[in-house]
Amino acid sequence: MLLDFLLSLMAGGAVTGAQSRCVPKPLRIALAALIVLFLMTLGGFMLLCAIAINGGIAVRLVCGGLAALCLSYLVFFIRGVWRAMR
């Protein structure tokens, strides 16, 4: 429970820091790259699970939906970071 709280605090801080104009630009780029790498890995893993699992159509739809949510959040995150960079 404590580990979950700390990880969510770090991820939230990285997302906020990547989109903030108060943070220096090289650090914003590093934080954004870290979050993009994490979301692409998580979305790809969920998509791979949706393809490879033998649990029926419902489990495949759930895994595919989670992959779509991860990758769609990634698009909105990159858009927010891009607007903060300009």
PDB file of C-alpha atoms in Angstrom:
ATOM      1  CA  MET A   1       0.000   0.000   0.000  1.00  0.00           C
ATOM      2  CA  LEU A   2       2.805   2.380   0.846  1.00  0.00           C
ATOM      3  CA  LEU A   3       4.712   1.407  -2.300  1.00  0.00           C
ATOM      4  CA  ASP A   4       1.616   2.044  -4.421  1.00  0.00           C
ATOM      5  CA  PHE A   5       1.231   5.485  -2.855  1.00  0.00           C
ATOM      6  CA  LEU A   6       4.877   6.373  -3.460  1.00  0.00           C
ATOM      7  CA  LEU A   7       4.791   5.180  -7.076  1.00  0.00           C
ATOM      8  CA  SER A   8       1.625   7.136  -7.812  1.00  0.00           C
ATOM      9  CA  LEU A   9       3.158  10.215  -6.199  1.00  0.00           C
ATOM     10  CA  MET A  10       6.286   9.893  -8.350  1.00  0.00           C
ATOM     11  CA  ALA A  11       4.309   9.304 -11.553  1.00  0.00           C
ATOM     12  CA  GLY A  12       2.004  12.235 -10.812  1.00  0.00           C
ATOM     13  CA  GLY A  13       4.987  14.454 -10.104  1.00  0.00           C
ATOM     14  CA  ALA A  14       6.687  13.415 -13.327  1.00  0.00           C
ATOM     15  CA  VAL A  15       3.569  14.152 -15.381  1.00  0.00           C
ATOM     16  CA  THR A  16       3.069  17.529 -13.691  1.00  0.00           C
ATOM     17  CA  GLY A  17       6.745  18.413 -13.984  1.00  0.00           C
ATOM     18  CA  ALA A  18       6.865  17.538 -17.677  1.00  0.00           C
ATOM     19  CA  GLN A  19       3.957  19.899 -18.397  1.00  0.00           C
ATOM     20  CA  SER A  20       5.086  22.788 -16.149  1.00  0.00           C
ATOM     21  CA  ARG A  21       6.836  25.871 -17.471  1.00  0.00           C
ATOM     22  CA  CYS A  22       8.628  26.375 -14.127  1.00  0.00           C
ATOM     23  CA  VAL A  23      10.788  23.285 -14.647  1.00  0.00           C
ATOM     24  CA  PRO A  24      13.908  23.708 -16.845  1.00  0.00           C
ATOM     25  CA  LYS A  25      13.487  22.462 -20.411  1.00  0.00           C
ATOM     26  CA  PRO A  26      16.061  19.603 -20.312  1.00  0.00           C
ATOM     27  CA  LEU A  27      14.419  18.191 -17.181  1.00  0.00           C
ATOM     28  CA  ARG A  28      10.963  18.488 -18.777  1.00  0.00           C
ATOM     29  CA  ILE A  29      12.205  16.541 -21.795  1.00  0.00           C
ATOM     30  CA  ALA A  30      13.705  13.826 -19.573  1.00  0.00           C
ATOM     31  CA  LEU A  31      10.494  13.506 -17.530  1.00  0.00           C
ATOM     32  CA  ALA A  32       8.383  13.400 -20.691  1.00  0.00           C
ATOM     33  CA  ALA A  33      10.616  10.711 -22.183  1.00  0.00           C
ATOM     34  CA  LEU A  34      10.299   8.665 -19.001  1.00  0.00           C
ATOM     35  CA  ILE A  35       6.491   8.874 -19.006  1.00  0.00           C
ATOM     36  CA  VAL A  36       6.275   8.149 -22.763  1.00  0.00           C
ATOM     37  CA  LEU A  37       8.487   5.096 -22.358  1.00  0.00           C
ATOM     38  CA  PHE A  38       6.389   3.842 -19.442  1.00  0.00           C
ATOM     39  CA  LEU A  39       3.054   4.333 -21.216  1.00  0.00           C
ATOM     40  CA  MET A  40       4.248   2.781 -24.480  1.00  0.00           C
ATOM     41  CA  THR A  41       5.607  -0.231 -22.594  1.00  0.00           C
ATOM     42  CA  LEU A  42       2.419  -0.659 -20.579  1.00  0.00           C
ATOM     43  CA  GLY A  43       0.162  -0.203 -23.608  1.00  0.00           C
ATOM     44  CA  GLY A  44       2.231  -2.594 -25.698  1.00  0.00           C
ATOM     45  CA  PHE A  45       2.237  -5.190 -22.946  1.00  0.00           C
ATOM     46  CA  MET A  46      -1.544  -4.982 -22.580  1.00  0.00           C
ATOM     47  CA  LEU A  47      -1.957  -5.243 -26.351  1.00  0.00           C
ATOM     48  CA  LEU A  48       0.316  -8.273 -26.407  1.00  0.00           C
ATOM     49  CA  CYS A  49      -1.718  -9.837 -23.594  1.00  0.00           C
ATOM     50  CA  ALA A  50      -4.920  -9.185 -25.541  1.00  0.00           C
ATOM     51  CA  ILE A  51      -3.494 -11.030 -28.531  1.00  0.00           C
ATOM     52  CA  ALA A  52      -1.809 -13.924 -26.733  1.00  0.00           C
ATOM     53  CA  ILE A  53      -4.245 -14.753 -23.912  1.00  0.00           C
ATOM     54  CA  ASN A  54      -6.560 -17.771 -24.099  1.00  0.00           C
ATOM     55  CA  GLY A  55      -9.165 -16.514 -21.637  1.00  0.00           C
ATOM     56  CA  GLY A  56     -12.025 -15.794 -23.972  1.00  0.00           C
ATOM     57  CA  ILE A  57     -13.311 -12.732 -25.746  1.00  0.00           C
ATOM     58  CA  ALA A  58     -14.180 -10.780 -22.576  1.00  0.00           C
ATOM     59  CA  VAL A  59     -10.626 -10.897 -21.232  1.00  0.00           C
ATOM     60  CA  ARG A  60      -9.254  -9.947 -24.628  1.00  0.00           C
ATOM     61  CA  LEU A  61     -11.601  -6.962 -24.824  1.00  0.00           C
ATOM     62  CA  VAL A  62     -10.603  -5.780 -21.353  1.00  0.00           C
ATOM     63  CA  CYS A  63      -6.884  -6.036 -22.168  1.00  0.00           C
ATOM     64  CA  GLY A  64      -7.409  -4.340 -25.525  1.00  0.00           C
ATOM     65  CA  GLY A  65      -9.442  -1.583 -23.886  1.00  0.00           C
ATOM     66  CA  LEU A  66      -6.731  -0.963 -21.297  1.00  0.00           C
ATOM     67  CA  ALA A  67      -4.137  -0.812 -24.070  1.00  0.00           C
ATOM     68  CA  ALA A  68      -6.279   1.704 -25.963  1.00  0.00           C
ATOM     69  CA  LEU A  69      -6.669   3.814 -22.818  1.00  0.00           C
ATOM     70  CA  CYS A  70      -2.908   3.833 -22.192  1.00  0.00           C
ATOM     71  CA  LEU A  71      -2.091   4.798 -25.755  1.00  0.00           C
ATOM     72  CA  SER A  72      -4.840   7.438 -25.963  1.00  0.00           C
ATOM     73  CA  TYR A  73      -3.640   9.020 -22.695  1.00  0.00           C
ATOM     74  CA  LEU A  74      -0.187   9.049 -24.246  1.00  0.00           C
ATOM     75  CA  VAL A  75      -1.467  11.157 -27.146  1.00  0.00           C
ATOM     76  CA  PHE A  76      -3.056  13.713 -24.801  1.00  0.00           C
ATOM     77  CA  PHE A  77       0.059  13.754 -22.616  1.00  0.00           C
ATOM     78  CA  ILE A  78       2.349  14.445 -25.585  1.00  0.00           C
ATOM     79  CA  ARG A  79      -0.021  17.192 -26.738  1.00  0.00           C
ATOM     80  CA  GLY A  80       0.102  18.819 -23.283  1.00  0.00           C
ATOM     81  CA  VAL A  81       3.884  18.636 -23.164  1.00  0.00           C
ATOM     82  CA  TRP A  82       4.149  20.048 -26.682  1.00  0.00           C
ATOM     83  CA  ARG A  83       1.969  23.030 -25.736  1.00  0.00           C
ATOM     84  CA  ALA A  84       4.043  23.646 -22.605  1.00  0.00           C
ATOM     85  CA  MET A  85       7.263  23.626 -24.651  1.00  0.00           C
ATOM     86  CA  ARG A  86       6.112  26.427 -26.946  1.00  0.00           C
TER      87      ARG A  86
END
